[in-house]
């Protein structure tokens, strides 16, 4: 991953976990063009890298992500180039597609505020770990914008339609305890310093699991949440066929019969 700008830090562990750290702490990790491009291109690379079996999305400093960099946005609006609006198609939609469709587990370490597109990024993850100061803010309407980065797809699935309407239209912050109750946080740590270590521990566990099966389960849930029963059954049949031909399935089945703990290789 040579050439990735310092706005995004990328680290790989020996356990097959890739850690992506949003690295603009002085700007609350707001998303400027450089960071969006780096995140989009890196997620594309990680999706296609079989050695990566889980991803952690983290952030430097006291906030997870403040959403779109509004200073850059204002400059673009004033310049009249249209770049401020084209970023949805060029950056946010591809990022959402890659995160939401990632065929391996994604864990978001949500320390501090996740606002606007920052909240959208977190909610696209499969698991979200937060601490006492974690908060979510669907800030789009506060600047006269609709939601983006998949928020209209993820938020109703997590909190329900009525609550999603409330959170998006009223744009009021959701604290950590409330977020747990709504399902926006998977786990809440005792301190904010525990957020990243807990997320990494969870990612390590997932990276040691049946990677292909995890990806197919995610595919099943995406189809089952929006289609008919017949659609869901068709996807399940395809998914089981895919998983049934994996080495992980064959070895795990044999281990079960022999009353041994299976060791998954992700293939």
mmCIF file of C-alpha atoms in Angstrom:
data_model
loop_
_atom_site.group_PDB
_atom_site.id
_atom_site.type_symbol
_atom_site.label_atom_id
_atom_site.label_comp_id
_atom_site.label_asym_id
_atom_site.label_seq_id
_atom_site.Cartn_x
_atom_site.Cartn_y
_atom_site.Cartn_z
ATOM 1 C CA UNK A 1 0.000 0.000 0.000
ATOM 2 C CA UNK A 2 2.709 2.398 -0.935
ATOM 3 C CA UNK A 3 1.577 5.895 -1.750
ATOM 4 C CA UNK A 4 -1.309 6.017 0.746
ATOM 5 C CA UNK A 5 -1.359 9.604 2.103
ATOM 6 C CA UNK A 6 -0.892 10.322 5.795
ATOM 7 C CA UNK A 7 -4.601 11.181 6.079
ATOM 8 C CA UNK A 8 -5.148 7.425 6.295
ATOM 9 C CA UNK A 9 -2.826 5.128 8.232
ATOM 10 C CA UNK A 10 -2.802 1.458 7.239
ATOM 11 C CA UNK A 11 -1.408 -1.316 9.420
ATOM 12 C CA UNK A 12 -1.515 -5.063 8.934
ATOM 13 C CA UNK A 13 -1.173 -7.512 11.801
ATOM 14 C CA UNK A 14 0.196 -11.038 11.752
ATOM 15 C CA UNK A 15 -3.313 -12.296 12.491
ATOM 16 C CA UNK A 16 -4.735 -11.090 9.188
ATOM 17 C CA UNK A 17 -6.300 -7.876 10.487
ATOM 18 C CA UNK A 18 -5.979 -4.618 8.570
ATOM 19 C CA UNK A 19 -6.289 -1.485 10.714
ATOM 20 C CA UNK A 20 -7.359 1.691 8.911
ATOM 21 C CA UNK A 21 -6.931 4.847 10.976
ATOM 22 C CA UNK A 22 -8.477 8.133 9.900
ATOM 23 C CA UNK A 23 -5.630 10.519 10.639
ATOM 24 C CA UNK A 24 -6.803 14.131 10.622
ATOM 25 C CA UNK A 25 -7.224 14.625 14.379
ATOM 26 C CA UNK A 26 -6.808 18.406 14.149
ATOM 27 C CA UNK A 27 -9.941 18.471 11.965
ATOM 28 C CA UNK A 28 -11.855 15.823 13.953
ATOM 29 C CA UNK A 29 -10.978 13.419 11.137
ATOM 30 C CA UNK A 30 -13.355 15.201 8.784
ATOM 31 C CA UNK A 31 -13.385 13.784 5.297
ATOM 32 C CA UNK A 32 -11.461 15.870 2.783
ATOM 33 C CA UNK A 33 -10.848 14.675 -0.761
ATOM 34 C CA UNK A 34 -7.470 13.114 0.002
ATOM 35 C CA UNK A 35 -8.883 11.045 2.845
ATOM 36 C CA UNK A 36 -11.923 9.952 0.845
ATOM 37 C CA UNK A 37 -9.807 8.850 -2.095
ATOM 38 C CA UNK A 38 -7.390 6.978 0.172
ATOM 39 C CA UNK A 39 -10.222 5.249 2.019
ATOM 40 C CA UNK A 40 -11.996 4.262 -1.194
ATOM 41 C CA UNK A 41 -8.881 2.906 -2.889
ATOM 42 C CA UNK A 42 -7.593 1.106 0.215
ATOM 43 C CA UNK A 43 -10.925 -0.609 0.853
ATOM 44 C CA UNK A 44 -10.889 -1.796 -2.761
ATOM 45 C CA UNK A 45 -7.436 -3.285 -2.238
ATOM 46 C CA UNK A 46 -8.344 -4.946 1.044
ATOM 47 C CA UNK A 47 -11.500 -6.452 -0.409
ATOM 48 C CA UNK A 48 -9.449 -8.282 -3.012
ATOM 49 C CA UNK A 49 -6.633 -9.317 -0.644
ATOM 50 C CA UNK A 50 -7.181 -12.867 0.598
ATOM 51 C CA UNK A 51 -4.566 -12.426 3.344
ATOM 52 C CA UNK A 52 -6.791 -9.847 5.052
ATOM 53 C CA UNK A 53 -9.500 -11.626 7.034
ATOM 54 C CA UNK A 54 -10.897 -8.744 9.111
ATOM 55 C CA UNK A 55 -10.776 -4.942 9.043
ATOM 56 C CA UNK A 56 -10.769 -2.405 11.868
ATOM 57 C CA UNK A 57 -11.840 1.146 11.082
ATOM 58 C CA UNK A 58 -10.402 3.498 13.712
ATOM 59 C CA UNK A 59 -9.492 7.159 14.105
ATOM 60 C CA UNK A 60 -6.786 9.289 15.687
ATOM 61 C CA UNK A 61 -7.518 11.842 18.391
ATOM 62 C CA UNK A 62 -10.687 12.563 20.334
ATOM 63 C CA UNK A 63 -13.291 12.088 17.587
ATOM 64 C CA UNK A 64 -14.078 9.230 15.253
ATOM 65 C CA UNK A 65 -15.116 11.380 12.293
ATOM 66 C CA UNK A 66 -16.836 14.733 11.950
ATOM 67 C CA UNK A 67 -18.203 13.943 8.500
ATOM 68 C CA UNK A 68 -17.533 15.968 5.382
ATOM 69 C CA UNK A 69 -14.788 18.588 5.675
ATOM 70 C CA UNK A 70 -17.032 21.654 5.482
ATOM 71 C CA UNK A 71 -14.157 24.076 4.896
ATOM 72 C CA UNK A 72 -13.230 22.220 1.737
ATOM 73 C CA UNK A 73 -16.927 21.945 0.858
ATOM 74 C CA UNK A 74 -17.486 25.699 1.164
ATOM 75 C CA UNK A 75 -14.445 26.416 -0.998
ATOM 76 C CA UNK A 76 -15.805 24.078 -3.640
ATOM 77 C CA UNK A 77 -19.255 25.677 -3.530
ATOM 78 C CA UNK A 78 -17.762 29.133 -3.902
ATOM 79 C CA UNK A 79 -15.595 27.991 -6.808
ATOM 80 C CA UNK A 80 -18.688 26.721 -8.606
ATOM 81 C CA UNK A 81 -16.895 23.679 -10.007
ATOM 82 C CA UNK A 82 -19.562 21.167 -8.976
ATOM 83 C CA UNK A 83 -16.986 19.076 -7.121
ATOM 84 C CA UNK A 84 -18.856 19.557 -3.852
ATOM 85 C CA UNK A 85 -21.792 17.535 -5.177
ATOM 86 C CA UNK A 86 -19.898 15.090 -7.387
ATOM 87 C CA UNK A 87 -18.145 13.727 -4.287
ATOM 88 C CA UNK A 88 -21.210 11.581 -3.533
ATOM 89 C CA UNK A 89 -20.834 9.636 -6.764
ATOM 90 C CA UNK A 90 -17.024 9.702 -6.844
ATOM 91 C CA UNK A 91 -16.266 8.993 -3.190
ATOM 92 C CA UNK A 92 -19.101 8.391 -0.744
ATOM 93 C CA UNK A 93 -21.096 5.898 -2.807
ATOM 94 C CA UNK A 94 -18.072 3.727 -3.682
ATOM 95 C CA UNK A 95 -16.901 3.805 -0.039
ATOM 96 C CA UNK A 96 -20.354 2.766 1.165
ATOM 97 C CA UNK A 97 -20.544 0.000 -1.435
ATOM 98 C CA UNK A 98 -17.139 -1.345 -0.437
ATOM 99 C CA UNK A 99 -17.762 -1.189 3.317
ATOM 100 C CA UNK A 100 -21.330 -2.474 3.193
ATOM 101 C CA UNK A 101 -20.455 -5.266 0.782
ATOM 102 C CA UNK A 102 -17.081 -6.188 2.247
ATOM 103 C CA UNK A 103 -16.829 -10.022 2.121
ATOM 104 C CA UNK A 104 -15.010 -10.112 5.459
ATOM 105 C CA UNK A 105 -15.883 -8.717 8.897
ATOM 106 C CA UNK A 106 -15.486 -4.990 9.599
ATOM 107 C CA UNK A 107 -15.209 -3.604 13.137
ATOM 108 C CA UNK A 108 -15.485 0.129 13.798
ATOM 109 C CA UNK A 109 -13.685 1.511 16.858
ATOM 110 C CA UNK A 110 -15.939 4.525 17.451
ATOM 111 C CA UNK A 111 -14.160 6.691 19.971
ATOM 112 C CA UNK A 112 -15.783 10.105 20.430
ATOM 113 C CA UNK A 113 -18.181 11.747 17.994
ATOM 114 C CA UNK A 114 -19.279 10.167 14.729
ATOM 115 C CA UNK A 115 -21.215 12.823 12.812
ATOM 116 C CA UNK A 116 -22.741 12.997 9.343
ATOM 117 C CA UNK A 117 -20.840 10.783 6.940
ATOM 118 C CA UNK A 118 -18.698 9.721 9.909
ATOM 119 C CA UNK A 119 -21.786 8.158 11.484
ATOM 120 C CA UNK A 120 -22.584 6.578 8.129
ATOM 121 C CA UNK A 121 -19.140 4.971 7.972
ATOM 122 C CA UNK A 122 -19.499 3.515 11.455
ATOM 123 C CA UNK A 123 -22.960 2.125 10.789
ATOM 124 C CA UNK A 124 -21.716 0.333 7.666
ATOM 125 C CA UNK A 125 -19.424 -1.787 9.850
ATOM 126 C CA UNK A 126 -20.588 -5.181 11.097
ATOM 127 C CA UNK A 127 -19.612 -4.369 14.684
ATOM 128 C CA UNK A 128 -19.241 -1.028 16.444
ATOM 129 C CA UNK A 129 -17.307 -0.655 19.691
ATOM 130 C CA UNK A 130 -17.686 2.583 21.641
ATOM 131 C CA UNK A 131 -16.789 4.178 24.961
ATOM 132 C CA UNK A 132 -18.430 6.593 27.416
ATOM 133 C CA UNK A 133 -17.797 9.631 25.172
ATOM 134 C CA UNK A 134 -18.947 7.955 21.969
ATOM 135 C CA UNK A 135 -21.845 9.759 20.299
ATOM 136 C CA UNK A 136 -23.624 9.730 16.953
ATOM 137 C CA UNK A 137 -25.084 12.734 15.163
ATOM 138 C CA UNK A 138 -27.027 12.517 11.906
ATOM 139 C CA UNK A 139 -25.930 16.058 11.101
ATOM 140 C CA UNK A 140 -26.969 16.231 7.447
ATOM 141 C CA UNK A 141 -30.134 18.311 7.896
ATOM 142 C CA UNK A 142 -28.239 20.821 10.050
ATOM 143 C CA UNK A 143 -26.453 22.014 6.896
ATOM 144 C CA UNK A 144 -29.430 21.627 4.592
ATOM 145 C CA UNK A 145 -28.452 18.275 3.115
ATOM 146 C CA UNK A 146 -30.020 14.845 2.824
ATOM 147 C CA UNK A 147 -28.265 11.778 4.153
ATOM 148 C CA UNK A 148 -25.543 9.970 2.228
ATOM 149 C CA UNK A 149 -22.915 7.221 2.468
ATOM 150 C CA UNK A 150 -25.609 4.589 2.874
ATOM 151 C CA UNK A 151 -27.295 6.081 5.957
ATOM 152 C CA UNK A 152 -30.796 5.655 4.455
ATOM 153 C CA UNK A 153 -30.051 1.917 4.130
ATOM 154 C CA UNK A 154 -28.203 1.191 7.372
ATOM 155 C CA UNK A 155 -30.003 3.372 9.900
ATOM 156 C CA UNK A 156 -33.560 2.012 9.410
ATOM 157 C CA UNK A 157 -32.188 -1.529 9.484
ATOM 158 C CA UNK A 158 -30.528 -0.893 12.829
ATOM 159 C CA UNK A 159 -32.987 1.376 14.670
ATOM 160 C CA UNK A 160 -36.224 0.972 12.692
ATOM 161 C CA UNK A 161 -37.934 3.365 10.284
ATOM 162 C CA UNK A 162 -39.613 5.662 12.807
ATOM 163 C CA UNK A 163 -36.452 6.191 14.852
ATOM 164 C CA UNK A 164 -34.422 6.759 11.698
ATOM 165 C CA UNK A 165 -36.830 9.541 10.683
ATOM 166 C CA UNK A 166 -36.414 11.122 14.111
ATOM 167 C CA UNK A 167 -32.630 10.932 14.115
ATOM 168 C CA UNK A 168 -32.249 12.271 10.579
ATOM 169 C CA UNK A 169 -34.832 15.074 10.706
ATOM 170 C CA UNK A 170 -34.200 16.347 14.232
ATOM 171 C CA UNK A 171 -30.426 15.777 14.008
ATOM 172 C CA UNK A 172 -29.987 15.456 17.765
ATOM 173 C CA UNK A 173 -26.947 13.666 19.227
ATOM 174 C CA UNK A 174 -27.247 10.084 20.455
ATOM 175 C CA UNK A 175 -25.106 9.326 23.500
ATOM 176 C CA UNK A 176 -23.312 6.055 24.092
ATOM 177 C CA UNK A 177 -25.861 4.453 26.404
ATOM 178 C CA UNK A 178 -28.725 5.290 24.069
ATOM 179 C CA UNK A 179 -26.709 4.042 21.101
ATOM 180 C CA UNK A 180 -26.290 0.655 22.787
ATOM 181 C CA UNK A 181 -30.024 0.396 23.363
ATOM 182 C CA UNK A 182 -30.744 1.248 19.736
ATOM 183 C CA UNK A 183 -28.191 -1.229 18.402
ATOM 184 C CA UNK A 184 -25.945 1.487 17.001
ATOM 185 C CA UNK A 185 -23.165 0.248 19.285
ATOM 186 C CA UNK A 186 -22.406 -3.448 19.537
ATOM 187 C CA UNK A 187 -20.245 -3.112 22.632
ATOM 188 C CA UNK A 188 -19.660 -0.325 25.143
ATOM 189 C CA UNK A 189 -16.341 -0.274 27.012
ATOM 190 C CA UNK A 190 -15.770 1.108 30.498
ATOM 191 C CA UNK A 191 -13.290 3.738 29.319
ATOM 192 C CA UNK A 192 -12.589 5.428 25.998
ATOM 193 C CA UNK A 193 -9.050 4.073 26.074
ATOM 194 C CA UNK A 194 -10.503 0.564 25.916
ATOM 195 C CA UNK A 195 -12.311 1.148 22.616
ATOM 196 C CA UNK A 196 -9.510 0.325 20.180
ATOM 197 C CA UNK A 197 -8.078 -2.646 22.142
ATOM 198 C CA UNK A 198 -11.570 -4.142 22.415
ATOM 199 C CA UNK A 199 -12.171 -3.638 18.699
ATOM 200 C CA UNK A 200 -8.829 -5.262 17.880
ATOM 201 C CA UNK A 201 -9.582 -8.210 20.148
ATOM 202 C CA UNK A 202 -12.891 -8.728 18.373
ATOM 203 C CA UNK A 203 -11.229 -8.412 14.960
ATOM 204 C CA UNK A 204 -8.594 -10.994 15.934
ATOM 205 C CA UNK A 205 -11.356 -13.406 16.884
ATOM 206 C CA UNK A 206 -13.137 -12.842 13.573
ATOM 207 C CA UNK A 207 -9.910 -13.125 11.574
ATOM 208 C CA UNK A 208 -9.445 -16.614 13.029
ATOM 209 C CA UNK A 209 -12.893 -17.690 11.847
ATOM 210 C CA UNK A 210 -14.369 -19.068 8.611
ATOM 211 C CA UNK A 211 -13.836 -16.050 6.358
ATOM 212 C CA UNK A 212 -15.785 -17.381 3.380
ATOM 213 C CA UNK A 213 -18.760 -18.307 5.571
ATOM 214 C CA UNK A 214 -18.720 -14.857 7.190
ATOM 215 C CA UNK A 215 -18.852 -13.214 3.778
ATOM 216 C CA UNK A 216 -21.732 -15.427 2.664
ATOM 217 C CA UNK A 217 -23.662 -14.785 5.893
ATOM 218 C CA UNK A 218 -23.326 -11.041 5.273
ATOM 219 C CA UNK A 219 -24.557 -11.560 1.712
ATOM 220 C CA UNK A 220 -27.546 -13.553 2.987
ATOM 221 C CA UNK A 221 -28.516 -10.864 5.467
ATOM 222 C CA UNK A 222 -28.282 -8.108 2.870
ATOM 223 C CA UNK A 223 -30.591 -10.055 0.552
ATOM 224 C CA UNK A 224 -32.924 -11.279 3.277
ATOM 225 C CA UNK A 225 -33.484 -7.816 4.675
ATOM 226 C CA UNK A 226 -34.945 -6.366 1.501
ATOM 227 C CA UNK A 227 -36.209 -9.174 -0.734
ATOM 228 C CA UNK A 228 -38.852 -11.891 -0.677
ATOM 229 C CA UNK A 229 -38.592 -15.267 1.031
ATOM 230 C CA UNK A 230 -37.937 -16.828 -2.361
ATOM 231 C CA UNK A 231 -35.080 -14.387 -2.953
ATOM 232 C CA UNK A 232 -33.609 -15.193 0.455
ATOM 233 C CA UNK A 233 -33.849 -18.944 -0.101
ATOM 234 C CA UNK A 234 -32.123 -18.638 -3.473
ATOM 235 C CA UNK A 235 -29.236 -16.694 -1.946
ATOM 236 C CA UNK A 236 -29.004 -19.172 0.927
ATOM 237 C CA UNK A 237 -28.734 -22.060 -1.520
ATOM 238 C CA UNK A 238 -25.923 -20.323 -3.405
ATOM 239 C CA UNK A 239 -24.183 -19.403 -0.169
ATOM 240 C CA UNK A 240 -24.306 -22.937 1.204
ATOM 241 C CA UNK A 241 -22.967 -24.305 -2.058
ATOM 242 C CA UNK A 242 -20.052 -21.883 -1.881
ATOM 243 C CA UNK A 243 -19.311 -22.647 1.763
ATOM 244 C CA UNK A 244 -19.770 -26.373 1.293
ATOM 245 C CA UNK A 245 -16.857 -26.507 -1.116
ATOM 246 C CA UNK A 246 -14.416 -24.733 1.217
ATOM 247 C CA UNK A 247 -11.536 -26.413 2.979
ATOM 248 C CA UNK A 248 -12.711 -24.740 6.195
ATOM 249 C CA UNK A 249 -16.052 -26.550 6.052
ATOM 250 C CA UNK A 250 -14.464 -29.927 5.350
ATOM 251 C CA UNK A 251 -11.904 -29.584 8.126
ATOM 252 C CA UNK A 252 -14.369 -28.142 10.642
ATOM 253 C CA UNK A 253 -16.841 -30.945 10.026
ATOM 254 C CA UNK A 254 -14.131 -33.534 10.525
ATOM 255 C CA UNK A 255 -12.962 -31.774 13.693
ATOM 256 C CA UNK A 256 -16.526 -31.761 15.060
ATOM 257 C CA UNK A 257 -16.887 -35.512 14.516
ATOM 258 C CA UNK A 258 -13.531 -36.053 16.229
ATOM 259 C CA UNK A 259 -14.555 -33.689 19.063
ATOM 260 C CA UNK A 260 -11.689 -31.333 18.260
ATOM 261 C CA UNK A 261 -11.623 -27.561 17.976
ATOM 262 C CA UNK A 262 -11.575 -26.511 14.305
ATOM 263 C CA UNK A 263 -8.806 -24.340 12.916
ATOM 264 C CA UNK A 264 -10.019 -22.105 10.122
ATOM 265 C CA UNK A 265 -7.750 -20.941 7.321
ATOM 266 C CA UNK A 266 -10.197 -18.658 5.558
ATOM 267 C CA UNK A 267 -10.397 -20.791 2.394
#
